[in-house]
Amino acid sequence: MNKNLILKLLLFTTTILFFSSCEKEDSGVIDPNYTAPVIVNITQSPTVVNASSSNPEISFPVAIEVNSQNQISNAYARIFNPGNTMIAEVLLQNSGGNSYSANASIGNISCLVVGVYKIQFQVEDNLGLMSNVFLKEFEVRNPNNSPPFIELTSLPDSVVRPVQDSVLLTISLNANDSDGICDIRSATFDAKRPDGVVFNNLPMVYEGNGIFKFSNYVTSTGLNGYFVYTFKVNDNSNALSQPVSDSIKFVQP
């Protein structure tokens, strides 16, 4: 390569580097620092709400206090039942300054579920930034609660023990509640053997629609005679049903 060409290339490279180094940094672009809104206080919310199963409706006032650099576009109060299912979303309105409030009312309830509910508060500003989540619990009670009752028990009159191995035995009951089947929480029973030994509060499995079942294996060995079972059902307010007893006679083949 001749010397003139090399000199021209060096001069071209030096010129490019000179102009590149002389370019000014664009300081006209400002990196914005956005701050999300913050719920600083819940100024009004319930601790206990009384409701009736005959006309189930849950209503109460709520209010929060918010700090935000930007305008608030939405303020929410989401309500969850004891099973952690969201049953309502209430929009809070600005009630002056940095306060937001609403009268929450939950109707169209087919069956009143008493117990501990949760309110989840959150706000959103006009830039789409979401606030912190603020949780508050309250209890729904039914002052006129009625205890559940057992409609039917289903047990065989007698069971023949197998010659060998084992066979599965299932017993069941049908329960109901004047406050609605959703108010039934659990069923248990006490089992008294022929020798007088008692096993207390044996849990039954809920099958839905008020039906509870219990299954266990009957072996070739074991006591013969009458086993007495005493059943009880309770509801979400811890009200107990009247006990109902039934029996099975176990015999050898």
mmCIF file of C-alpha atoms in Angstrom:
data_model
loop_
_atom_site.group_PDB
_atom_site.id
_atom_site.type_symbol
_atom_site.label_atom_id
_atom_site.label_comp_id
_atom_site.label_asym_id
_atom_site.label_seq_id
_atom_site.Cartn_x
_atom_site.Cartn_y
_atom_site.Cartn_z
ATOM 1 C CA MET A 1 0.000 0.000 0.000
ATOM 2 C CA ASN A 2 1.486 3.398 -0.979
ATOM 3 C CA LYS A 3 2.293 6.070 1.545
ATOM 4 C CA ASN A 4 -0.210 8.619 0.180
ATOM 5 C CA LEU A 5 -3.150 6.230 0.701
ATOM 6 C CA ILE A 6 -2.045 5.468 4.274
ATOM 7 C CA LEU A 7 -1.778 9.175 5.085
ATOM 8 C CA LYS A 8 -5.261 9.844 3.700
ATOM 9 C CA LEU A 9 -6.778 7.052 5.824
ATOM 10 C CA LEU A 10 -5.097 8.341 8.982
ATOM 11 C CA LEU A 11 -6.312 11.869 8.294
ATOM 12 C CA PHE A 12 -9.911 10.646 7.715
ATOM 13 C CA THR A 13 -9.930 8.622 10.967
ATOM 14 C CA THR A 14 -8.538 11.530 12.980
ATOM 15 C CA THR A 15 -11.212 13.873 11.596
ATOM 16 C CA ILE A 16 -14.040 11.502 12.581
ATOM 17 C CA LEU A 17 -12.668 11.104 16.121
ATOM 18 C CA PHE A 18 -12.325 14.881 16.485
ATOM 19 C CA PHE A 19 -15.943 15.615 15.526
ATOM 20 C CA SER A 20 -17.237 12.719 17.643
ATOM 21 C CA SER A 21 -15.476 14.067 20.708
ATOM 22 C CA CYS A 22 -16.901 17.533 20.081
ATOM 23 C CA GLU A 23 -20.542 16.364 20.092
ATOM 24 C CA LYS A 24 -22.421 17.791 23.073
ATOM 25 C CA GLU A 25 -24.402 15.557 25.396
ATOM 26 C CA ASP A 26 -28.149 16.157 25.100
ATOM 27 C CA SER A 27 -29.112 17.470 28.521
ATOM 28 C CA GLY A 28 -32.621 18.435 27.468
ATOM 29 C CA VAL A 29 -34.102 14.979 28.324
ATOM 30 C CA ILE A 30 -35.263 14.763 31.935
ATOM 31 C CA ASP A 31 -35.682 11.353 33.575
ATOM 32 C CA PRO A 32 -38.972 11.655 35.496
ATOM 33 C CA ASN A 33 -39.263 10.182 38.964
ATOM 34 C CA TYR A 34 -42.834 8.980 39.462
ATOM 35 C CA THR A 35 -44.085 8.093 42.943
ATOM 36 C CA ALA A 36 -47.015 5.721 43.433
ATOM 37 C CA PRO A 37 -49.891 6.807 45.677
ATOM 38 C CA VAL A 38 -49.953 5.588 49.273
ATOM 39 C CA ILE A 39 -52.919 4.658 51.472
ATOM 40 C CA VAL A 40 -51.886 6.101 54.832
ATOM 41 C CA ASN A 41 -54.946 5.327 56.930
ATOM 42 C CA ILE A 42 -58.316 3.597 57.027
ATOM 43 C CA THR A 43 -60.536 6.158 58.681
ATOM 44 C CA GLN A 44 -63.773 4.175 58.646
ATOM 45 C CA SER A 45 -64.483 0.442 58.392
ATOM 46 C CA PRO A 46 -66.592 -2.079 60.327
ATOM 47 C CA THR A 47 -65.467 -4.530 62.977
ATOM 48 C CA VAL A 48 -68.802 -6.391 63.262
ATOM 49 C CA VAL A 49 -71.727 -6.414 60.819
ATOM 50 C CA ASN A 50 -75.028 -8.016 61.812
ATOM 51 C CA ALA A 51 -77.098 -9.634 59.079
ATOM 52 C CA SER A 52 -80.159 -11.848 58.801
ATOM 53 C CA SER A 53 -80.428 -15.094 56.864
ATOM 54 C CA SER A 54 -84.062 -14.307 56.018
ATOM 55 C CA ASN A 55 -83.026 -11.118 54.186
ATOM 56 C CA PRO A 56 -79.281 -11.451 53.699
ATOM 57 C CA GLU A 57 -77.585 -8.135 52.994
ATOM 58 C CA ILE A 58 -74.203 -6.889 54.186
ATOM 59 C CA SER A 59 -73.823 -3.099 54.268
ATOM 60 C CA PHE A 60 -71.399 -0.693 55.944
ATOM 61 C CA PRO A 61 -69.502 2.597 55.324
ATOM 62 C CA VAL A 62 -65.795 2.699 54.469
ATOM 63 C CA ALA A 63 -63.315 5.573 54.149
ATOM 64 C CA ILE A 64 -59.572 5.895 53.527
ATOM 65 C CA GLU A 65 -56.925 8.630 53.484
ATOM 66 C CA VAL A 66 -54.498 8.787 50.544
ATOM 67 C CA ASN A 67 -51.248 10.632 49.803
ATOM 68 C CA SER A 68 -50.529 11.085 46.095
ATOM 69 C CA GLN A 69 -48.480 13.399 43.869
ATOM 70 C CA ASN A 70 -50.887 12.770 41.015
ATOM 71 C CA GLN A 71 -54.634 12.744 40.609
ATOM 72 C CA ILE A 72 -56.394 9.586 41.828
ATOM 73 C CA SER A 73 -58.417 7.945 39.062
ATOM 74 C CA ASN A 74 -59.774 4.911 40.947
ATOM 75 C CA ALA A 75 -60.119 3.866 44.584
ATOM 76 C CA TYR A 76 -61.236 0.312 45.313
ATOM 77 C CA ALA A 77 -62.584 -1.664 48.250
ATOM 78 C CA ARG A 78 -62.645 -5.370 47.361
ATOM 79 C CA ILE A 79 -64.569 -7.597 49.763
ATOM 80 C CA PHE A 80 -63.708 -11.270 50.353
ATOM 81 C CA ASN A 81 -65.842 -13.833 52.200
ATOM 82 C CA PRO A 82 -64.479 -16.363 54.758
ATOM 83 C CA GLY A 83 -63.618 -18.715 51.884
ATOM 84 C CA ASN A 84 -61.350 -15.978 50.424
ATOM 85 C CA THR A 85 -63.617 -15.484 47.392
ATOM 86 C CA MET A 86 -64.107 -11.900 46.219
ATOM 87 C CA ILE A 87 -67.835 -11.137 46.425
ATOM 88 C CA ALA A 88 -67.850 -7.394 45.667
ATOM 89 C CA GLU A 89 -65.728 -4.527 44.379
ATOM 90 C CA VAL A 90 -66.817 -1.104 45.614
ATOM 91 C CA LEU A 91 -65.597 2.160 44.039
ATOM 92 C CA LEU A 92 -64.778 4.870 46.556
ATOM 93 C CA GLN A 93 -65.399 8.527 45.676
ATOM 94 C CA ASN A 94 -63.413 11.583 46.704
ATOM 95 C CA SER A 95 -65.105 13.071 49.759
ATOM 96 C CA GLY A 96 -62.866 16.117 50.110
ATOM 97 C CA GLY A 97 -59.119 16.619 50.174
ATOM 98 C CA ASN A 98 -57.288 13.304 50.237
ATOM 99 C CA SER A 99 -60.233 11.294 51.629
ATOM 100 C CA TYR A 100 -62.182 8.663 49.676
ATOM 101 C CA SER A 101 -65.324 6.940 50.936
ATOM 102 C CA ALA A 102 -68.334 4.817 49.982
ATOM 103 C CA ASN A 103 -71.292 2.972 51.440
ATOM 104 C CA ALA A 104 -70.661 -0.678 50.625
ATOM 105 C CA SER A 105 -73.766 -2.795 50.144
ATOM 106 C CA ILE A 106 -73.710 -6.467 49.181
ATOM 107 C CA GLY A 107 -77.074 -7.890 48.189
ATOM 108 C CA ASN A 108 -78.318 -10.818 46.105
ATOM 109 C CA ILE A 109 -76.885 -13.228 48.681
ATOM 110 C CA SER A 110 -78.487 -16.636 48.250
ATOM 111 C CA CYS A 111 -77.133 -17.990 51.535
ATOM 112 C CA LEU A 112 -75.624 -15.925 54.344
ATOM 113 C CA VAL A 113 -72.132 -17.034 55.357
ATOM 114 C CA VAL A 114 -71.141 -15.756 58.788
ATOM 115 C CA GLY A 115 -67.532 -15.467 59.853
ATOM 116 C CA VAL A 116 -64.478 -13.298 59.206
ATOM 117 C CA TYR A 117 -64.491 -11.237 55.986
ATOM 118 C CA LYS A 118 -61.683 -9.102 54.533
ATOM 119 C CA ILE A 119 -61.680 -5.695 52.829
ATOM 120 C CA GLN A 120 -58.783 -5.007 50.452
ATOM 121 C CA PHE A 121 -58.209 -1.292 49.801
ATOM 122 C CA GLN A 122 -56.148 -0.041 46.844
ATOM 123 C CA VAL A 123 -56.006 3.132 44.717
ATOM 124 C CA GLU A 124 -54.715 3.971 41.240
ATOM 125 C CA ASP A 125 -53.534 7.359 39.966
ATOM 126 C CA ASN A 126 -53.988 8.872 36.503
ATOM 127 C CA LEU A 127 -50.583 7.528 35.413
ATOM 128 C CA GLY A 128 -51.677 3.967 36.156
ATOM 129 C CA LEU A 129 -49.505 3.628 39.263
ATOM 130 C CA MET A 130 -51.021 1.388 41.941
ATOM 131 C CA SER A 131 -50.815 2.054 45.661
ATOM 132 C CA ASN A 132 -49.986 -0.296 48.480
ATOM 133 C CA VAL A 133 -52.679 -2.808 49.472
ATOM 134 C CA PHE A 134 -54.331 -2.178 52.838
ATOM 135 C CA LEU A 135 -56.259 -5.077 54.446
ATOM 136 C CA LYS A 136 -58.943 -4.843 57.104
ATOM 137 C CA GLU A 137 -60.960 -7.689 58.646
ATOM 138 C CA PHE A 138 -64.505 -7.635 59.960
ATOM 139 C CA GLU A 139 -66.936 -10.250 61.251
ATOM 140 C CA VAL A 140 -70.418 -10.963 59.922
ATOM 141 C CA ARG A 141 -72.792 -12.292 62.562
ATOM 142 C CA ASN A 142 -76.361 -13.527 62.532
ATOM 143 C CA PRO A 143 -77.990 -12.473 65.845
ATOM 144 C CA ASN A 144 -80.966 -14.740 65.106
ATOM 145 C CA ASN A 145 -78.910 -17.788 64.198
ATOM 146 C CA SER A 146 -80.618 -21.183 64.477
ATOM 147 C CA PRO A 147 -78.653 -24.387 65.122
ATOM 148 C CA PRO A 148 -78.461 -27.034 62.393
ATOM 149 C CA PHE A 149 -80.337 -30.309 62.664
ATOM 150 C CA ILE A 150 -79.869 -33.909 61.541
ATOM 151 C CA GLU A 151 -82.587 -35.112 59.202
ATOM 152 C CA LEU A 152 -81.438 -38.694 58.632
ATOM 153 C CA THR A 153 -78.716 -41.180 59.526
ATOM 154 C CA SER A 154 -77.802 -44.036 57.231
ATOM 155 C CA LEU A 155 -76.276 -47.105 58.913
ATOM 156 C CA PRO A 156 -76.817 -50.836 58.368
ATOM 157 C CA ASP A 157 -78.637 -52.666 61.159
ATOM 158 C CA SER A 158 -75.914 -55.299 61.297
ATOM 159 C CA VAL A 159 -72.556 -56.136 59.761
ATOM 160 C CA VAL A 160 -71.123 -59.641 59.334
ATOM 161 C CA ARG A 161 -67.387 -59.623 59.870
ATOM 162 C CA PRO A 162 -65.450 -61.110 56.930
ATOM 163 C CA VAL A 163 -63.815 -64.515 57.287
ATOM 164 C CA GLN A 164 -60.510 -62.964 56.248
ATOM 165 C CA ASP A 165 -59.112 -59.641 55.028
ATOM 166 C CA SER A 166 -61.489 -56.691 55.446
ATOM 167 C CA VAL A 167 -64.531 -54.945 53.966
ATOM 168 C CA LEU A 168 -65.226 -51.227 53.702
ATOM 169 C CA LEU A 169 -68.099 -49.830 55.770
ATOM 170 C CA THR A 170 -69.547 -46.369 55.081
ATOM 171 C CA ILE A 171 -71.994 -44.534 57.333
ATOM 172 C CA SER A 172 -73.592 -41.180 56.540
ATOM 173 C CA LEU A 173 -76.011 -38.510 57.684
ATOM 174 C CA ASN A 174 -78.101 -35.769 56.103
ATOM 175 C CA ALA A 175 -78.027 -32.390 57.856
ATOM 176 C CA ASN A 176 -79.923 -29.164 57.283
ATOM 177 C CA ASP A 177 -80.052 -25.630 58.657
ATOM 178 C CA SER A 178 -82.881 -23.102 58.599
ATOM 179 C CA ASP A 179 -80.258 -20.411 57.918
ATOM 180 C CA GLY A 180 -79.167 -22.266 54.784
ATOM 181 C CA ILE A 181 -77.009 -25.284 54.001
ATOM 182 C CA CYS A 182 -74.006 -22.970 53.555
ATOM 183 C CA ASP A 183 -74.154 -22.329 57.320
ATOM 184 C CA ILE A 184 -73.358 -25.987 58.122
ATOM 185 C CA ARG A 185 -69.690 -26.312 59.000
ATOM 186 C CA SER A 186 -68.896 -29.854 60.192
ATOM 187 C CA ALA A 187 -70.204 -33.133 61.563
ATOM 188 C CA THR A 188 -68.648 -35.476 64.114
ATOM 189 C CA PHE A 189 -69.700 -38.585 66.012
ATOM 190 C CA ASP A 190 -68.820 -40.535 69.145
ATOM 191 C CA ALA A 191 -68.461 -44.309 68.817
ATOM 192 C CA LYS A 192 -69.093 -46.550 71.827
ATOM 193 C CA ARG A 193 -67.877 -50.139 71.600
ATOM 194 C CA PRO A 194 -69.629 -53.109 73.250
ATOM 195 C CA ASP A 195 -66.974 -53.098 76.006
ATOM 196 C CA GLY A 196 -67.854 -49.499 76.917
ATOM 197 C CA VAL A 197 -64.801 -47.792 75.387
ATOM 198 C CA VAL A 198 -65.781 -44.493 73.684
ATOM 199 C CA PHE A 199 -64.004 -42.715 70.816
ATOM 200 C CA ASN A 200 -65.027 -39.037 70.807
ATOM 201 C CA ASN A 201 -65.448 -36.448 68.049
ATOM 202 C CA LEU A 202 -64.544 -38.540 65.031
ATOM 203 C CA PRO A 203 -64.740 -36.214 61.976
ATOM 204 C CA MET A 204 -66.931 -36.928 58.982
ATOM 205 C CA VAL A 205 -66.225 -35.861 55.398
ATOM 206 C CA TYR A 206 -68.577 -33.337 53.799
ATOM 207 C CA GLU A 207 -69.887 -34.520 50.435
ATOM 208 C CA GLY A 208 -72.001 -31.441 49.707
ATOM 209 C CA ASN A 209 -75.745 -30.746 49.885
ATOM 210 C CA GLY A 210 -75.804 -31.427 53.630
ATOM 211 C CA ILE A 211 -74.430 -34.989 53.343
ATOM 212 C CA PHE A 212 -71.559 -36.186 55.571
ATOM 213 C CA LYS A 213 -69.866 -39.592 55.330
ATOM 214 C CA PHE A 214 -67.384 -41.697 57.252
ATOM 215 C CA SER A 215 -65.687 -44.845 55.939
ATOM 216 C CA ASN A 216 -63.600 -47.451 57.721
ATOM 217 C CA TYR A 217 -62.584 -51.064 57.243
ATOM 218 C CA VAL A 218 -64.233 -53.919 59.130
ATOM 219 C CA THR A 219 -61.787 -56.724 59.851
ATOM 220 C CA SER A 220 -62.274 -60.391 60.648
ATOM 221 C CA THR A 221 -61.072 -59.752 64.187
ATOM 222 C CA GLY A 222 -62.701 -57.341 66.570
ATOM 223 C CA LEU A 223 -65.457 -57.064 69.109
ATOM 224 C CA ASN A 224 -68.905 -58.386 68.370
ATOM 225 C CA GLY A 225 -72.108 -56.837 69.594
ATOM 226 C CA TYR A 226 -73.669 -53.371 69.367
ATOM 227 C CA PHE A 227 -71.593 -50.317 68.490
ATOM 228 C CA VAL A 228 -73.486 -47.099 69.305
ATOM 229 C CA TYR A 229 -72.848 -43.959 67.243
ATOM 230 C CA THR A 230 -73.922 -40.495 68.436
ATOM 231 C CA PHE A 231 -73.846 -37.799 65.747
ATOM 232 C CA LYS A 232 -73.593 -34.005 66.078
ATOM 233 C CA VAL A 233 -73.483 -31.180 63.534
ATOM 234 C CA ASN A 234 -72.342 -27.603 64.114
ATOM 235 C CA ASP A 235 -72.637 -24.410 62.086
ATOM 236 C CA ASN A 236 -70.454 -21.385 61.359
ATOM 237 C CA SER A 237 -71.676 -19.691 64.550
ATOM 238 C CA ASN A 238 -70.607 -22.772 66.581
ATOM 239 C CA ALA A 239 -74.214 -23.708 67.329
ATOM 240 C CA LEU A 240 -74.618 -27.479 67.844
ATOM 241 C CA SER A 241 -77.450 -29.656 66.657
ATOM 242 C CA GLN A 242 -79.331 -32.008 68.932
ATOM 243 C CA PRO A 243 -77.421 -35.318 69.085
ATOM 244 C CA VAL A 244 -78.832 -38.289 67.191
ATOM 245 C CA SER A 245 -77.834 -41.877 68.059
ATOM 246 C CA ASP A 246 -77.928 -45.049 65.997
ATOM 247 C CA SER A 247 -76.279 -48.470 66.263
ATOM 248 C CA ILE A 248 -74.803 -51.349 64.299
ATOM 249 C CA LYS A 249 -74.605 -54.947 65.501
ATOM 250 C CA PHE A 250 -71.376 -56.691 64.486
ATOM 251 C CA VAL A 251 -71.529 -60.500 64.272
ATOM 252 C CA GLN A 252 -69.326 -63.391 63.203
ATOM 253 C CA PRO A 253 -70.268 -65.344 60.061
#
